[in-house]
Short mmCIF file of C-alpha atoms in Angstrom, two decimals:
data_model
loop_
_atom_site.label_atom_id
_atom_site.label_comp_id
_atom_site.label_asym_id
_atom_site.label_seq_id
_atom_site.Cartn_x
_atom_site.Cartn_y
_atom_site.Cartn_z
CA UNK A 1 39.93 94.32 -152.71
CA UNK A 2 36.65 95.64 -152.81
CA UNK A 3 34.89 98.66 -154.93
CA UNK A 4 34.64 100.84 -151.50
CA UNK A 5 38.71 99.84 -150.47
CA UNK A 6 39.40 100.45 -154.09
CA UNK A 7 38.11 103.95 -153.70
CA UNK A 8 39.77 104.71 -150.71
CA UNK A 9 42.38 103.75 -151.60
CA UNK A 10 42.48 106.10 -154.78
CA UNK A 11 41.45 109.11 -152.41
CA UNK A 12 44.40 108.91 -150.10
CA UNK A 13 46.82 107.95 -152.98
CA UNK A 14 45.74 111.38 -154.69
CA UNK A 15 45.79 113.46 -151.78
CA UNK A 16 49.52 111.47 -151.29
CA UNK A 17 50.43 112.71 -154.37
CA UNK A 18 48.79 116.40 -153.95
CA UNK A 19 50.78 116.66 -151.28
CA UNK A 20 54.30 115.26 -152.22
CA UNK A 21 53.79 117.62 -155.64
CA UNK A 22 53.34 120.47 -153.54
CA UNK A 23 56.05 120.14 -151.70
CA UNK A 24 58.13 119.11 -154.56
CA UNK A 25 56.35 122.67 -156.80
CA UNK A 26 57.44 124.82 -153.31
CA UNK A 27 60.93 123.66 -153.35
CA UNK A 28 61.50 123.60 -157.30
CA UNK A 29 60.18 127.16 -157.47
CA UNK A 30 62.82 128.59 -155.69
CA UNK A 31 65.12 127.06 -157.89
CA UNK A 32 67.13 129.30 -160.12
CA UNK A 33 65.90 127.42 -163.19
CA UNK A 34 62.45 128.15 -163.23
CA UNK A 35 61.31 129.91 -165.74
CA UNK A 36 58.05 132.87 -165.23
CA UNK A 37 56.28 132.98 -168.72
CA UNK A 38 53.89 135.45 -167.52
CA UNK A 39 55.29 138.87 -169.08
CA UNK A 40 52.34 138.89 -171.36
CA UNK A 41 50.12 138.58 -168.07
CA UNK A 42 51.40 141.15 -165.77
CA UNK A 43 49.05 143.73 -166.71
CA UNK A 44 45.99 140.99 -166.15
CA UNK A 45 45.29 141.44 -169.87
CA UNK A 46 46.21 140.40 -173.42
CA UNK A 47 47.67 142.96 -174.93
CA UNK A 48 50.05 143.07 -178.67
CA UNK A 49 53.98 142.28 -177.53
CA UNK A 50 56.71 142.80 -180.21
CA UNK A 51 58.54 139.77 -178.39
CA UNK A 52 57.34 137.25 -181.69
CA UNK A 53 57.28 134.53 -178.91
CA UNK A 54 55.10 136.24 -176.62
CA UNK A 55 52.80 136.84 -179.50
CA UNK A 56 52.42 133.73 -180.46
CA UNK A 57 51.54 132.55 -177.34
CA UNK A 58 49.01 135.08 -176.95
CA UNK A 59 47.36 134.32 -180.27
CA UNK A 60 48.07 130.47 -180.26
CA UNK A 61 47.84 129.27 -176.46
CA UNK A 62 45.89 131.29 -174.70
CA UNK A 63 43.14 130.36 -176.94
CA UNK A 64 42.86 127.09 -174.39
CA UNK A 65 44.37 127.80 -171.49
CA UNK A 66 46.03 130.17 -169.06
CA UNK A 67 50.49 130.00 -168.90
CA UNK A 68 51.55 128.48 -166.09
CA UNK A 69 52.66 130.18 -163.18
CA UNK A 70 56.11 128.50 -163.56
CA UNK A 71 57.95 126.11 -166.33
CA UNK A 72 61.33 124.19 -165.27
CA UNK A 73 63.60 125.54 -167.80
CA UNK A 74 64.41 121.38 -168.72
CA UNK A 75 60.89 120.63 -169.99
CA UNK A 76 59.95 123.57 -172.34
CA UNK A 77 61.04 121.91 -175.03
CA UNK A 78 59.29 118.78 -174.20
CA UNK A 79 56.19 121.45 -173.55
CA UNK A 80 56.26 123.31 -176.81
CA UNK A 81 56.65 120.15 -178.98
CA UNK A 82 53.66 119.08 -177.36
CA UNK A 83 51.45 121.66 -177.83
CA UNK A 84 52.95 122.03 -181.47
CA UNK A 85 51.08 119.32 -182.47
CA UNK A 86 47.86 120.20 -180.18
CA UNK A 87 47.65 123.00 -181.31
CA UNK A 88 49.03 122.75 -184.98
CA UNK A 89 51.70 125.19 -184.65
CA UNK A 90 54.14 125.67 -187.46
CA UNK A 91 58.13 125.40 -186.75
CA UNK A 92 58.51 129.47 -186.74
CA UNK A 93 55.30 129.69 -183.77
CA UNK A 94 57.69 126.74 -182.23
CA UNK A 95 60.62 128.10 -182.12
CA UNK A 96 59.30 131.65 -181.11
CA UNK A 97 57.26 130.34 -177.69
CA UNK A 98 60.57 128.07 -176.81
CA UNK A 99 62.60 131.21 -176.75
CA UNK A 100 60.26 132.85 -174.88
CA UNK A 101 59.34 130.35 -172.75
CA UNK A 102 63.06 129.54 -171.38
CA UNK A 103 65.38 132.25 -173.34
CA UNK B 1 50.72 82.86 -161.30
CA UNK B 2 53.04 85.68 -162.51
CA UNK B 3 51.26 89.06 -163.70
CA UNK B 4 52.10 90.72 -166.66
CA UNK B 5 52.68 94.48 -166.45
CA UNK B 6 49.66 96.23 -168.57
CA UNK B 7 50.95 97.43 -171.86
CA UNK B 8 50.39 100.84 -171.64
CA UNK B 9 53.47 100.74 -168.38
CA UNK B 10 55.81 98.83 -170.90
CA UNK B 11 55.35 101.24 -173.88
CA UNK B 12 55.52 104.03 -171.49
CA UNK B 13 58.86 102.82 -170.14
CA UNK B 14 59.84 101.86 -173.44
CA UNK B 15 59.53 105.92 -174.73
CA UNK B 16 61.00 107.06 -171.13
CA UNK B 17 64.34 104.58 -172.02
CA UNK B 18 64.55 106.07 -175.83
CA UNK B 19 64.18 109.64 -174.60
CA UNK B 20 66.81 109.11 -171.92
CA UNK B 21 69.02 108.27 -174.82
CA UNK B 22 68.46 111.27 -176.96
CA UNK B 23 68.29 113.85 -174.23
CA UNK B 24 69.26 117.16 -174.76
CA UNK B 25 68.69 120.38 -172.63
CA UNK B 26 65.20 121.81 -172.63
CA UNK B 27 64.21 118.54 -174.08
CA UNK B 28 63.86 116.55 -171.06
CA UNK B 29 61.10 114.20 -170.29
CA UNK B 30 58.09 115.73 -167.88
CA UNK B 31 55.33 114.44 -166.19
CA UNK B 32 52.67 116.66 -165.60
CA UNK B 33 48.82 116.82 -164.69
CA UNK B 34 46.78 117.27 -161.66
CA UNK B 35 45.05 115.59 -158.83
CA UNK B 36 41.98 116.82 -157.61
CA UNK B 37 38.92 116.14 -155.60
CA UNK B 38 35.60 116.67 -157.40
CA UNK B 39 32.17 116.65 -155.60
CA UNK B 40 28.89 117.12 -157.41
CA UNK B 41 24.89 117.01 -156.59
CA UNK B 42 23.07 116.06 -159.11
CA UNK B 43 19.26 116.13 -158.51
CA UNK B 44 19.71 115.39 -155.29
CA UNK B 45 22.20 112.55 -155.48
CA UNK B 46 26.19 112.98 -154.19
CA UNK B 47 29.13 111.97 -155.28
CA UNK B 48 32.68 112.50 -154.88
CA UNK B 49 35.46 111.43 -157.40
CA UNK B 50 39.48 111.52 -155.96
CA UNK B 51 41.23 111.85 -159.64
CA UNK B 52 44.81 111.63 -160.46
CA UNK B 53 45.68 112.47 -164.19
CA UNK B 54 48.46 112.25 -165.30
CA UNK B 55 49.97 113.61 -168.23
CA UNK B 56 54.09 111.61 -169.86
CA UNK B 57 55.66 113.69 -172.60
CA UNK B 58 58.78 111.96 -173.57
CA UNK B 59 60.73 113.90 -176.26
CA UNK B 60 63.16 111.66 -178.85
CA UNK B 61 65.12 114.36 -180.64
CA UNK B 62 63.56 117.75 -181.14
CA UNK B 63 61.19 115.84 -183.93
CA UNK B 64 59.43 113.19 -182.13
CA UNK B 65 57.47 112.71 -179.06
CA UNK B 66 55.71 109.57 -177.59
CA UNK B 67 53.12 111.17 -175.06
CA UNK B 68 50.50 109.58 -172.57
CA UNK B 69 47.63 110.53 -170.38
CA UNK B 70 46.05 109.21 -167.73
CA UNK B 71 42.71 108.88 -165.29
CA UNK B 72 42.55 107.00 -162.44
CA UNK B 73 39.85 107.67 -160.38
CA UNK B 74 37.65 106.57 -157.83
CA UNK B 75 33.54 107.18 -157.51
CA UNK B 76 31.95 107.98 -154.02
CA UNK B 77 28.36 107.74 -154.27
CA UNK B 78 25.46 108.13 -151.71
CA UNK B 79 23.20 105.38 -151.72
CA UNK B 80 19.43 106.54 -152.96
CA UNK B 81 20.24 110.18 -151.31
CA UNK B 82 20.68 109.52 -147.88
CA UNK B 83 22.01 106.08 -147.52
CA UNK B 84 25.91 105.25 -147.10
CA UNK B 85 28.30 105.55 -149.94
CA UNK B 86 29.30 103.10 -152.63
CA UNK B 87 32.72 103.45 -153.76
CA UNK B 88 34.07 102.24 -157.20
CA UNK B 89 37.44 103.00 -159.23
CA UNK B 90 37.95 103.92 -162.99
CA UNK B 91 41.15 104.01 -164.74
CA UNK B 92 41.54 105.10 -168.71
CA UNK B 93 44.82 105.69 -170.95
CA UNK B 94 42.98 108.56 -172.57
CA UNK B 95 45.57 108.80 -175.09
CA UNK B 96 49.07 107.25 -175.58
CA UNK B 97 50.58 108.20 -179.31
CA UNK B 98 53.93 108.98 -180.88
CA UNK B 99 53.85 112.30 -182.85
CA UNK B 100 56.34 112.54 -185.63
CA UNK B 101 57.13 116.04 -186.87
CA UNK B 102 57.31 114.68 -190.65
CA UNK B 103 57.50 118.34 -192.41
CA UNK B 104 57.62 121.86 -191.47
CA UNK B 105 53.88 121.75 -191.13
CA UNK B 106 53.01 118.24 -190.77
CA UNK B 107 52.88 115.65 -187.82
CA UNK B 108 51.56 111.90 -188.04
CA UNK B 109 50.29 110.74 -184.98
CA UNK B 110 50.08 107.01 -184.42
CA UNK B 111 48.94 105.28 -181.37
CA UNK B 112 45.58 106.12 -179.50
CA UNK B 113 44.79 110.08 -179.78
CA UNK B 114 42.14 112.12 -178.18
CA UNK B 115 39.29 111.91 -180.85
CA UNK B 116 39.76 115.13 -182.31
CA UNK B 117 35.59 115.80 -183.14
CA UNK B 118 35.21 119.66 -182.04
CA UNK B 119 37.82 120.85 -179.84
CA UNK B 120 35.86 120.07 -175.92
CA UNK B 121 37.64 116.56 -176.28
CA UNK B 122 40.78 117.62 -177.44
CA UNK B 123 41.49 120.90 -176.11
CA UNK B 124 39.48 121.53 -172.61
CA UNK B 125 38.57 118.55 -171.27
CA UNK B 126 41.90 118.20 -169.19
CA UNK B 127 40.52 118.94 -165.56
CA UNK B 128 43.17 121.56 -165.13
CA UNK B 129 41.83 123.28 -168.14
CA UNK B 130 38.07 123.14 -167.86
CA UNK B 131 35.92 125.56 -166.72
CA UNK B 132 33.15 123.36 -165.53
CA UNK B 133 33.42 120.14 -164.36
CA UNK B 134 30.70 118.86 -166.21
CA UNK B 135 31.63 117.57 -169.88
CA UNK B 136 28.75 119.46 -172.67
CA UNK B 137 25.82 117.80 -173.34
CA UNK B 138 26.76 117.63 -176.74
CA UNK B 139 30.09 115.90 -175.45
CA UNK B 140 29.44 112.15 -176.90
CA UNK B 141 28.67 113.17 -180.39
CA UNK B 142 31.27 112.60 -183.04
CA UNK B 143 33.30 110.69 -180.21
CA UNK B 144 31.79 107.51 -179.31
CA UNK B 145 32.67 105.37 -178.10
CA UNK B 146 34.91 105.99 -175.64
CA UNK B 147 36.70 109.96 -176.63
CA UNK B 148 39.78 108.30 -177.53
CA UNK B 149 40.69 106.65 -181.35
CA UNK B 150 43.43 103.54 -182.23
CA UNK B 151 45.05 104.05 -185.35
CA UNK B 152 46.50 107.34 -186.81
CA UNK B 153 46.33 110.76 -187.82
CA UNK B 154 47.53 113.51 -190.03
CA UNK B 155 47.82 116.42 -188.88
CA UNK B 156 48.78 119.77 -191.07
CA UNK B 157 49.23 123.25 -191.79
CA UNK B 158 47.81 124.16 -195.54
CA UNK B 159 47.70 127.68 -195.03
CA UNK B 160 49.51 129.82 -192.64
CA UNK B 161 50.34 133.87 -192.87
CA UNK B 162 50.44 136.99 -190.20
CA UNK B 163 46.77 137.42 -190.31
CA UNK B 164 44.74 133.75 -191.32
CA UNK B 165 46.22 130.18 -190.36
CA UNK B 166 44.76 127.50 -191.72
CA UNK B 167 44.37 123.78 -189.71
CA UNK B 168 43.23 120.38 -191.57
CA UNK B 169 43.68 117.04 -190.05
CA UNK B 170 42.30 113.35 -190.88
CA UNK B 171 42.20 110.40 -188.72
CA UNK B 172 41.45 106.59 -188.85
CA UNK B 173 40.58 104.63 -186.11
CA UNK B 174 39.93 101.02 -185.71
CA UNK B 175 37.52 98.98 -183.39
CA UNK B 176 39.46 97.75 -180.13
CA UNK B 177 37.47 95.62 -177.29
CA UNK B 178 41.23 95.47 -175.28
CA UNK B 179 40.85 96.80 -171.79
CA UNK B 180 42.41 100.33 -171.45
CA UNK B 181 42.43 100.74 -175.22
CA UNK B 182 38.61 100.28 -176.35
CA UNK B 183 38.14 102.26 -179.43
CA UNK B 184 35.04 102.51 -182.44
CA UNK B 185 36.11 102.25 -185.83
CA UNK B 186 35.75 105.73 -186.92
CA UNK B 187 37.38 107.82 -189.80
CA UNK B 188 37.03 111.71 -189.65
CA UNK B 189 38.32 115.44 -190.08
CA UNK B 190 38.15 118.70 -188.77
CA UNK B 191 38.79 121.55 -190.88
CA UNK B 192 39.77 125.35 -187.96
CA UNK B 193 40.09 128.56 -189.82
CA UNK B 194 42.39 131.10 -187.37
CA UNK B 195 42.48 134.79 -187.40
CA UNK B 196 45.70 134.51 -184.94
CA UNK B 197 45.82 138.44 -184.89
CA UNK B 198 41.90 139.02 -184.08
CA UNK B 199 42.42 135.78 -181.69
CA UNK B 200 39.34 134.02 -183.17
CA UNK B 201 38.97 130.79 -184.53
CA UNK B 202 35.98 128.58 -186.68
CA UNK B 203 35.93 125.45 -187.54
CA UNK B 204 33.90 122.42 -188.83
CA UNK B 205 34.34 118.47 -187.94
CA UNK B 206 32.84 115.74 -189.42
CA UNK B 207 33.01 111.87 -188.43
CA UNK B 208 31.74 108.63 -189.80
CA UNK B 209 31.27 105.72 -187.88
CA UNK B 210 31.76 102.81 -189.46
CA UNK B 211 31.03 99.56 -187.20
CA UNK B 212 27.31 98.32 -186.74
CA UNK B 213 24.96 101.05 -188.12
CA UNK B 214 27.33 103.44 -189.83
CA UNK B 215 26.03 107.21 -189.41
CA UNK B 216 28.18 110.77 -189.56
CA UNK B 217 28.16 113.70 -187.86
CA UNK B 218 28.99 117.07 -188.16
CA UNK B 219 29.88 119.56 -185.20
CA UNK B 220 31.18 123.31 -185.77
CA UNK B 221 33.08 125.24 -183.12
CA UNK B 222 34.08 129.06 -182.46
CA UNK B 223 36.33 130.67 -179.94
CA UNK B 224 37.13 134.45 -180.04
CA UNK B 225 39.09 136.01 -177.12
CA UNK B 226 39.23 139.65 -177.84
CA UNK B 227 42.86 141.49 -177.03
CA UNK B 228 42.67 144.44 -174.30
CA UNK B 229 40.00 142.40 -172.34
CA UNK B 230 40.21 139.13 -170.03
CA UNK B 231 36.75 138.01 -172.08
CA UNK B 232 36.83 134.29 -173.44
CA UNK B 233 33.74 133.07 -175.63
CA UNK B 234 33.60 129.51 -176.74
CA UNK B 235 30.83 127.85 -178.62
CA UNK B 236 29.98 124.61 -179.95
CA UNK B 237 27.55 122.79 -182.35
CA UNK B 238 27.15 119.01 -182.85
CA UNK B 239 24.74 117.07 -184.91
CA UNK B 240 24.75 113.00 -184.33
CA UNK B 241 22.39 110.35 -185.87
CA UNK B 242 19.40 111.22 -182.88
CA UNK B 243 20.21 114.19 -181.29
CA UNK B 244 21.74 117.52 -182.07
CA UNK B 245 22.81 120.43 -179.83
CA UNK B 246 25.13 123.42 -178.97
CA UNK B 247 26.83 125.26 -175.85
CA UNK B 248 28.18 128.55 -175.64
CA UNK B 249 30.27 129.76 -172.91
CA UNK B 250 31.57 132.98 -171.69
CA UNK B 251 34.21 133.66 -169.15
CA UNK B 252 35.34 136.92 -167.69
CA UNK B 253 38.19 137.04 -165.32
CA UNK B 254 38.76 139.86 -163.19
CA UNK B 255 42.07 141.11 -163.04
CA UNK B 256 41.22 144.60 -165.13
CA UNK B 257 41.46 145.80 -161.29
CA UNK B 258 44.14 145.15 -159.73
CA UNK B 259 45.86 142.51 -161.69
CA UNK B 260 45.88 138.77 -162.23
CA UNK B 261 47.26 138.03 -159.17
CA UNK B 262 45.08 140.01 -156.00
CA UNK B 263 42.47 138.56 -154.96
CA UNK B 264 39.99 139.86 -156.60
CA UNK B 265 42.23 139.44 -160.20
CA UNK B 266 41.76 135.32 -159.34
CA UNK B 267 38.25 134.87 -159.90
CA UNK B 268 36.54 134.07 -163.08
CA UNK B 269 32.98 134.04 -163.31
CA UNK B 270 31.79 131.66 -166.27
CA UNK B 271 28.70 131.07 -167.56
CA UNK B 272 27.24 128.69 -170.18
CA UNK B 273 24.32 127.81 -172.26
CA UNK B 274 23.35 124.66 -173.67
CA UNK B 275 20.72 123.33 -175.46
CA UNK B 276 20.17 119.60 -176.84
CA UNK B 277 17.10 118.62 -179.52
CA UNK B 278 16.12 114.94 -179.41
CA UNK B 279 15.19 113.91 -183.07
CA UNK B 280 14.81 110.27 -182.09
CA UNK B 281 15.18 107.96 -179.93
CA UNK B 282 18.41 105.99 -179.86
CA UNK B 283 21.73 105.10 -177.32
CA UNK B 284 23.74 108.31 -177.80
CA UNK B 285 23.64 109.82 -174.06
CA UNK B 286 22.11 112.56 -174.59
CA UNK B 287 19.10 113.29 -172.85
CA UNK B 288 16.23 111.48 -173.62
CA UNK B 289 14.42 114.75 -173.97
CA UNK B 290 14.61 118.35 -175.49
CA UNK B 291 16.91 120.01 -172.80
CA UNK B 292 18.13 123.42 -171.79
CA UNK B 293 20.71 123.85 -169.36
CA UNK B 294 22.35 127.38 -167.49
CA UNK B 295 25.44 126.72 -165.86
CA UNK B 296 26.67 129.39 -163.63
CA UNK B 297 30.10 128.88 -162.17
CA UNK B 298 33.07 130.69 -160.21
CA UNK B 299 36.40 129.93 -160.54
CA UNK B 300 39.21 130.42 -158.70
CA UNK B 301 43.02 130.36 -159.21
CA UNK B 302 44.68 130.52 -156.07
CA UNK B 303 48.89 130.85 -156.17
CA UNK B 304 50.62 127.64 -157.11
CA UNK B 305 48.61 126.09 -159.86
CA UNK B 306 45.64 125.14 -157.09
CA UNK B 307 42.30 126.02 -158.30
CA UNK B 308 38.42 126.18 -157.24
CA UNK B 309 36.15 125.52 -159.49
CA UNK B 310 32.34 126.07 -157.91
CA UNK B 311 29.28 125.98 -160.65
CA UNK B 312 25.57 126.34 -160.35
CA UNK B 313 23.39 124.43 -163.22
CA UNK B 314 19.89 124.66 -163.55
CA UNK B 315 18.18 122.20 -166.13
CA UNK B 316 15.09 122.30 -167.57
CA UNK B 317 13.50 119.62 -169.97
CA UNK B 318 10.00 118.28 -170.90
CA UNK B 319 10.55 115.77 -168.36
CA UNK B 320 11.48 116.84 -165.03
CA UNK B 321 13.84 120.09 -164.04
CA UNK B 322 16.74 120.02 -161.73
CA UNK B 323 19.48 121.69 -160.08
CA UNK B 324 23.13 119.95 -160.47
CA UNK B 325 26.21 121.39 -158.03
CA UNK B 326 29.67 121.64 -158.58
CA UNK B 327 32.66 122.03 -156.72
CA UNK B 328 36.10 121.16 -157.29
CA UNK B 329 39.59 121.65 -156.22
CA UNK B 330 42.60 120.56 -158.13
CA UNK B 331 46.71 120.81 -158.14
CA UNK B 332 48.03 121.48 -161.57
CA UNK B 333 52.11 119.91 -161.35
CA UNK B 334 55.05 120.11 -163.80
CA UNK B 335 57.95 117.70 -162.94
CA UNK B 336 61.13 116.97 -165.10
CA UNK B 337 61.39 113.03 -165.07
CA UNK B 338 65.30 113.06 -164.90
CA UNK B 339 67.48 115.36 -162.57
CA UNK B 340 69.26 118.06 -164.34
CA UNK B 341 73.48 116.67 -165.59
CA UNK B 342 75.77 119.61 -163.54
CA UNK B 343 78.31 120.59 -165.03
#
């Protein structure tokens, strides 16, 4: 296979993909599991929660990166152990974000 | 002639298999990452890159993770400007480690890890993440050779309270020439102090290379994201063997108005600075020159994890000055590996 077939081949193998995930993010979103983690978000700005989880993500994650529109309710835990060790969080921050994550 | 499956499928499959076995709920195995298309003009010359990257986090017990991430992507570029386009494919396991949750506030990390030099690498360099498609200038200091280490790393909490959190970790890497897992031998630390409640974090790296000439560098980082305001300012500072540099970056999105998600509350601008010093001349892919760069860019987050990144650059050095062009559009996805057990 050549460098140019190679390529192509990429290109409509990621736009396969694009598409099959966005079907697959349409339908799951619906589902009942999914879980919003964007009560810290709904004014558009960071602001002090009392929820310790929600605080902890605002002072630990957000650093990096935005919360995602929507988190299967399965995979949190697989998430926040994750980003424990990214981002160096100690068993109390993990344990807080899970349970707000997917309570 | 049979083909052998490449070893980063067999230890992937080999952490799916052990995670199936220890499944519990919320612990579930996901794959995640995006796919995007990313087109850029740089001084004239276009390319295009079709990307898949994925992301495997395979939970074994609530204590131990094997994880894995992935690039595959190909390279459409225009001949000399206007000729036809060359095509060429890239794939990288950019890391693929087991993380062991060994104390309260320790993990050991085996396997091959992001270099952690600075935080770009570690942190924003995920293309779902980044705010400009273009890696720093600064980028290959403190993680030659190829951004990713073999060996292991410590990773702990010293110091954490309310109000200050401290962050110290260690690694050792050693050389690797195998395909998909090249690595330098490396040894180095990074050292973040965190003010969790003022959201602001500094912190200092420093590397040593150890294979042909052996040389260290340092790098130094800042982020401080004030509360009551969407305002995000990142900086960093690297100083390698024959260059030295720093960027600082400031994004503002603008959902004061009417909220994160009108139209208007899904647009970031984002601007950065970045500067690079050539003290002498030597391989580190840097320029070759003294260099100042302004990137402006616009992002956009459009509903269902699909966003636009568009960026302006203008650089200036001794040598020549250019304009470089960015656009790209990518699909964020979170998928559980195994169906949900009803009930």
């Amino acid at each position: 296979m050549t460098l140019l077939q190679q390529a192509r081949l990429a290109t409509t193998c990621s736009l396969a993909i694009a598409g099959s995930a966005m079907l697959f993010h349409a339908k799951s979103v619906s589902a009942h599991e999914n879980q919003k983690p964007t009560k810290a978000m709904a004014s558009g700005l960071p602001v002090h929660s009392t929820d310790p989880g929600e605080r902890a993500f605002q002072e630990q994650c957000s650093r990096c990166h935005d919360a995602p529109e929507s988190l299967p309710r399965r995979v949190t835990g697989a998430v926040v152990l994750h980003m424990r060790v990214r981002a160096n969080l100690t068993a109390q921050q993990e344990r807080d974000i899970l349970t707000f994550l997917a309570p | 002639m049979r083909r052998r499956a490449p070893i980063a499928v067999k230890l992937v499959s080999a952490a799916l298999l052990l995670s199936a076995g220890a499944m519990s709920a919320q612990y579930m195995p996901e794959i995640s990452g995006a796919v995007g298309m990313l087109h850029n003009n740089n001084y004239g010359s276009q390319f295009f890159q079709p990307v898949i990257a994925p992301t495997i986090a395979a939970p074994i017990g609530h204590r131990v993770l094997a994880e894995g991430r992935f690039d595959f992507r190909g390279l459409l570029i225009q001949d000399k400007k206007t000729g036809p386009y060359q095509g060429s494919f890239f794939k990288a396991t950019q890391y693929l480690q087991l993380d062991v949750v060994v104390a309260p506030r320790a993990t050991f990390v085996i396997g091959r890890y992001l270099t952690p030099f600075n935080t770009y690498n570690e942190r924003l360099s995920a293309i779902w993440i980044q705010n400009f498609q273009d890696y720093p200038l600064i980028y290959q200091i403190g993680t030659r050779t190829t951004g990713s280490s073999d060996g292991v790393m410590v990773r702990t909490i010293p110091y954490a309270s309310k109000g200050v959190q401290l962050n110290a970790l260690g690694y050792f890497s050693v050389r690797s020439n195998i395909d998909q897992f090249k690595a330098a031998r490396t040894a180095g630390t990074r050292v973040d102090l965190v003010l969790p409640e003022k959201r602001f974090e500094v912190g200092m790296s420093y590397s040593r290379f150890l294979q042909s000439t052996h040389y260290r560098a340092y790098g130094a980082h800042l982020y401080w994201l004030p509360w009551k305001s969407p305002l995000q300012v990142r900086s960093e500072y690297a100083h390698g063997q024959f260059s030295k540099g720093y960027w600082i970056e400031a994004a503002y999105r603008l959902s004061q108005w009417k909220g994160p998600d009108s139209f208007l509350g899904r647009i970031q601008p984002v601007f950065r600075f970045q500067q690079t010093f050539r003290m002498k001349s030597g391989a580190d892919s840097l320029p070759a020159a003294g260099t100042q760069q302004a990137d402006f860019g616009m992002d956009f987050r459009l509903p269902h994890e699909v966003r636009i990144n568009s960026s302006y650059s203008r650089r200036f050095t001794s040598r020549s000055n250019g304009n470089i062009w960015a656009t790209s559009l990518t699909y964020r996805f979170v998928i559980p590996v195994w169906k949900e057990r009803h009930k």
